[in-house]
Coordinates of N, CA and C in Angstrom, one line a residue:
M1 N -14.6 39.7 30.1 CA -13.9 40.3 31.5 C -13.1 39.2 31.9
E2 N -12.0 39.7 32.4 CA -10.8 39.0 33.0 C -11.1 39.2 34.4
L3 N -10.6 38.2 35.0 CA -10.7 38.7 36.7 C -9.5 39.7 37.4
Y4 N -8.4 39.4 36.6 CA -7.4 40.5 37.1 C -7.4 41.6 37.3
P5 N -8.1 42.2 36.6 CA -8.5 43.9 36.7 C -9.3 44.2 37.4
L6 N -10.2 43.2 38.0 CA -11.0 43.5 39.0 C -10.4 43.0 40.5
K7 N -9.4 42.4 40.4 CA -8.4 42.0 41.5 C -7.3 43.3 42.2
V8 N -7.4 43.8 40.7 CA -6.4 45.2 40.9 C -7.2 46.2 41.5
F9 N -8.5 46.5 41.3 CA -9.7 47.2 41.5 C -9.9 47.2 42.9
L10 N -9.9 45.9 43.4 CA -10.1 45.7 44.7 C -9.2 45.8 45.6
A11 N -7.7 45.9 45.3 CA -6.6 46.1 45.8 C -6.3 47.7 45.9
V12 N -6.6 48.5 45.1 CA -7.1 49.8 44.9 C -7.9 50.6 46.3
V13 N -9.3 49.6 46.2 CA -10.4 50.1 47.2 C -10.0 49.4 48.7
T14 N -9.1 48.1 48.5 CA -8.9 48.0 49.9 C -8.0 48.8 50.7
E15 N -6.5 49.0 49.8 CA -5.4 49.7 50.0 C -5.5 51.4 50.3
K16 N -6.7 51.6 50.1 CA -7.1 53.4 49.6 C -6.0 53.8 49.0
S17 N -5.3 52.8 48.4 CA -4.1 54.2 47.5 C -3.7 53.2 46.0
F18 N -3.4 53.8 45.1 CA -2.9 53.0 43.7 C -1.4 52.3 44.5
S19 N -0.5 53.1 44.9 CA 0.8 52.7 45.6 C 1.2 51.4 46.2
R20 N -0.1 51.8 47.1 CA 0.0 50.5 48.3 C -0.7 49.0 47.6
A21 N -1.5 49.7 46.7 CA -2.0 48.4 45.8 C -1.1 47.9 45.1
A22 N -0.3 48.5 44.4 CA 1.3 48.4 43.7 C 1.8 47.5 44.4
S23 N 1.9 48.0 45.6 CA 3.2 47.2 46.3 C 2.5 46.0 46.8
K24 N 1.4 45.7 46.9 CA 0.6 44.8 47.5 C 0.6 43.5 46.6
M25 N 0.5 43.8 45.2 CA 0.3 43.2 44.1 C 1.7 42.9 43.2
F26 N 2.4 43.6 43.9 CA 4.2 43.1 43.3 C 3.9 44.0 41.7
R27 N 3.9 45.3 41.9 CA 3.7 45.3 40.2 C 3.7 47.1 40.4
T28 N 4.2 48.0 39.4 CA 4.5 49.0 39.4 C 3.4 50.0 39.4
Q29 N 3.0 51.1 40.3 CA 1.9 52.1 40.3 C 1.4 52.1 39.1
P30 N 2.2 52.9 37.9 CA 1.4 52.8 36.9 C 0.9 51.8 36.3
A31 N 1.3 50.5 36.6 CA 0.7 49.1 35.7 C -0.7 49.2 36.6
I32 N -0.7 49.2 37.9 CA -2.1 49.2 38.8 C -3.0 50.4 38.1
S33 N -2.5 51.8 37.7 CA -3.4 52.7 37.1 C -3.8 52.0 36.0
L34 N -3.0 51.5 35.0 CA -3.6 51.1 33.6 C -4.6 50.1 33.6
A35 N -3.9 49.1 34.6 CA -5.4 48.2 34.7 C -6.5 48.5 35.2
V36 N -6.6 49.7 35.9 CA -7.9 50.1 36.4 C -8.7 51.0 35.3
Q37 N -7.7 51.9 34.7 CA -8.2 52.5 33.5 C -8.8 51.9 32.6
R38 N -7.9 50.4 32.2 CA -8.9 49.5 31.2 C -10.2 49.0 31.8
L39 N -10.0 48.8 32.9 CA -11.5 48.1 33.4 C -12.4 49.2 33.4
E40 N -12.3 50.4 33.6 CA -13.2 51.6 33.3 C -13.6 51.8 31.6
A41 N -12.5 51.7 30.8 CA -12.8 51.5 29.6 C -13.6 50.6 28.9
E42 N -13.3 49.3 29.7 CA -14.4 48.3 29.5 C -16.0 48.4 29.7
L43 N -16.3 48.9 31.2 CA -17.2 48.8 31.7 C -18.0 50.6 31.4
G44 N -16.9 51.2 30.8 CA -17.8 52.6 30.0 C -17.9 53.3 31.3
E45 N -17.2 53.2 32.7 CA -17.8 54.1 33.7 C -16.5 54.5 34.4
K46 N -16.5 55.8 35.2 CA -15.4 56.0 35.7 C -15.9 55.4 37.4
L47 N -14.9 54.4 37.9 CA -14.9 54.0 39.2 C -14.5 54.5 40.4
I48 N -13.5 55.3 39.8 CA -12.4 56.1 41.0 C -12.4 57.4 40.8
D49 N -12.8 58.2 41.6 CA -12.3 59.5 41.9 C -11.1 60.1 42.2
R50 N -10.0 60.0 41.2 CA -8.8 60.4 41.5 C -8.3 61.5 42.4
S51 N -9.3 62.5 42.1 CA -8.6 63.9 42.1 C -8.9 64.0 43.9
A52 N -9.2 62.9 44.2 CA -9.3 63.2 46.3 C -8.3 62.3 46.6
A53 N -8.0 62.3 47.8 CA -6.8 61.7 48.3 C -7.4 61.2 49.6
P54 N -7.6 60.2 50.0 CA -7.7 58.7 49.4 C -8.8 59.0 47.9
P55 N -8.2 58.1 47.1 CA -9.3 58.2 46.0 C -10.5 57.5 46.4
I56 N -11.6 58.0 45.7 CA -13.0 58.1 46.4 C -13.8 56.8 45.3
L57 N -14.5 56.3 45.7 CA -15.4 55.2 44.7 C -16.3 56.2 44.3
T58 N -16.6 56.0 42.7 CA -18.1 56.7 42.1 C -18.8 55.9 42.6
D59 N -20.3 56.1 42.2 CA -21.2 55.3 42.2 C -21.5 53.9 41.5
A60 N -20.8 54.1 40.4 CA -20.3 52.9 39.7 C -19.5 52.0 40.1
G61 N -18.5 52.8 40.8 CA -17.2 51.9 41.6 C -18.0 51.4 42.6
R62 N -18.9 51.5 43.4 CA -19.8 50.8 44.6 C -20.1 49.9 44.3
I63 N -20.8 49.7 42.6 CA -21.9 48.9 42.7 C -20.6 47.8 42.0
V64 N -19.4 48.2 41.5 CA -18.7 47.2 40.8 C -17.5 46.3 41.7
V65 N -17.4 47.1 43.2 CA -17.1 46.4 44.1 C -17.7 45.3 44.7
D66 N -18.9 45.7 44.9 CA -19.6 44.5 45.1 C -19.7 43.3 44.4
Y67 N -19.2 43.5 43.1 CA -19.7 42.2 42.1 C -18.3 41.7 42.1
A68 N -17.1 42.6 42.3 CA -16.0 42.0 41.8 C -15.9 41.2 43.4
R69 N -16.0 41.7 44.6 CA -16.2 40.7 45.8 C -16.6 39.7 45.6
R70 N -17.4 39.3 44.9 CA -18.7 38.3 44.7 C -17.9 37.2 44.0
F71 N -17.1 38.1 42.8 CA -16.2 37.3 41.6 C -15.1 36.0 42.7
E72 N -14.6 37.3 43.5 CA -13.1 36.8 44.2 C -13.6 35.6 45.1
N73 N -15.0 35.6 45.8 CA -15.6 34.7 46.4 C -15.8 33.5 45.8
L74 N -16.4 33.4 44.4 CA -16.5 32.7 43.7 C -15.3 31.8 43.3
E75 N -14.4 32.4 42.9 CA -13.2 32.0 42.4 C -12.7 31.1 43.3
S76 N -12.4 31.7 44.7 CA -11.9 30.6 46.0 C -12.8 29.5 46.1
E77 N -14.2 29.7 46.1 CA -15.1 28.3 46.3 C -14.7 27.3 45.1
L78 N -14.4 27.9 43.9 CA -14.1 26.8 42.9 C -13.0 26.0 43.1
H79 N -11.7 27.0 43.3 CA -10.5 26.1 43.8 C -10.5 25.3 44.9
N80 N -11.5 25.5 46.1 CA -11.6 24.8 47.1 C -12.5 23.6 46.5
S81 N -13.4 23.8 45.6 CA -13.9 22.9 45.3 C -13.3 21.7 44.5
L82 N -12.4 22.1 43.7 CA -11.8 21.3 43.0 C -10.4 20.6 43.6
T83 N -10.2 21.2 45.0 CA -9.3 20.8 46.0 C -9.6 19.8 46.3
E84 N -10.8 19.9 46.9 CA -11.7 18.8 47.9 C -11.6 17.7 46.8
L85 N -11.9 17.7 45.6 CA -12.3 16.5 44.4 C -11.1 16.1 44.1
R86 N -10.0 16.6 43.9 CA -8.5 16.2 43.5 C -8.1 15.4 44.8
D87 N -8.3 16.0 46.6 CA -7.8 14.9 47.3 C -8.7 13.8 48.2
N88 N -10.2 13.9 47.2 CA -10.9 12.7 47.1 C -11.4 13.0 48.6
S89 N -11.7 14.4 49.1 CA -12.4 14.5 50.4 C -13.8 14.9 50.2
A90 N -14.2 15.1 48.9 CA -15.7 15.2 48.7 C -15.5 14.5 47.4
G91 N -17.0 14.1 47.4 CA -17.8 13.6 46.1 C -18.8 12.4 46.4
R92 N -18.8 11.8 45.5 CA -20.1 11.0 45.9 C -19.8 9.6 45.9
L93 N -20.2 8.6 47.1 CA -20.2 7.2 47.3 C -21.2 6.6 47.2
V94 N -21.3 5.4 45.9 CA -22.6 4.8 45.7 C -22.2 3.5 46.2
I95 N -23.4 2.7 47.2 CA -22.8 1.4 47.5 C -24.1 0.6 47.1
G96 N -23.8 -0.9 46.2 CA -25.6 -1.5 45.8 C -25.3 -2.7 47.0
A97 N -26.2 -2.9 47.6 CA -26.0 -4.4 48.7 C -27.4 -5.0 48.8
N98 N -27.5 -6.2 49.1 CA -29.1 -6.4 49.4 C -29.2 -6.2 51.0
E99 N -30.4 -6.9 51.3 CA -30.8 -6.3 52.9 C -30.0 -6.7 53.8
S100 N -29.3 -7.9 53.9 CA -28.3 -8.5 55.1 C -27.1 -8.2 55.0
T101 N -26.6 -7.6 53.6 CA -25.5 -6.9 53.7 C -25.2 -5.5 54.1
S102 N -26.5 -4.7 54.0 CA -26.7 -3.5 54.2 C -26.5 -3.3 55.9
L103 N -26.9 -4.3 56.7 CA -27.2 -4.2 58.0 C -25.3 -4.2 58.4
Y104 N -24.9 -5.3 57.7 CA -23.5 -4.9 58.5 C -22.6 -3.7 58.1
L105 N -23.1 -3.1 56.8 CA -22.5 -1.9 56.5 C -22.9 -0.8 57.3
L106 N -24.0 -0.7 57.7 CA -24.1 0.3 58.6 C -23.0 1.3 59.4
Q107 N -22.7 -0.1 60.1 CA -21.8 0.5 61.0 C -20.2 1.2 60.4
H108 N -20.0 0.5 59.2 CA -19.0 0.8 58.2 C -19.4 2.7 57.3
I109 N -20.5 2.5 57.0 CA -20.8 3.6 56.5 C -20.9 4.7 57.4
E110 N -21.2 4.4 58.9 CA -21.2 5.9 59.4 C -19.8 6.2 59.8
Q111 N -18.7 5.2 60.0 CA -17.5 5.7 60.3 C -17.1 6.1 59.0
Y112 N -17.5 6.1 58.2 CA -17.2 6.7 56.6 C -17.4 8.0 56.5
R113 N -18.8 8.2 56.9 CA -19.4 9.5 57.2 C -18.5 10.6 58.0
R114 N -18.2 10.0 59.6 CA -17.4 10.6 60.1 C -16.5 11.3 59.6
T115 N -15.6 10.2 58.9 CA -14.0 10.6 58.4 C -14.4 11.6 57.5
Y116 N -15.4 11.3 56.2 CA -15.5 12.1 55.0 C -16.6 12.8 55.1
P117 N -16.8 13.9 56.1 CA -18.0 14.4 56.1 C -18.9 15.1 55.1
K118 N -18.0 15.5 54.0 CA -18.1 15.7 52.2 C -18.9 14.9 51.5

């Protein structure tokens, strides 16, 4: 399963309109409809009742929305973690020192922890 159809589905749910979702995602309305139809086919469930205006989620659609939001949050967390790793603002620092050196290092370690809390 790819994340794009879930993002499209969330946009339709958030915007309460296929047309507004298309505008938000810089796609055509037919492309948005097709992405949702493919997601429904992949999952084997109707997610949206299109006969109503605005479109209404089915029971399956409500379940998928919850999972789609989790996927979206996890994707965001993943990108944030990788950015922190690349920027060296998060990670692990290991220092080996004898007893007398460790007393000297304490003040510097405190400053380091304030500067780099992660």
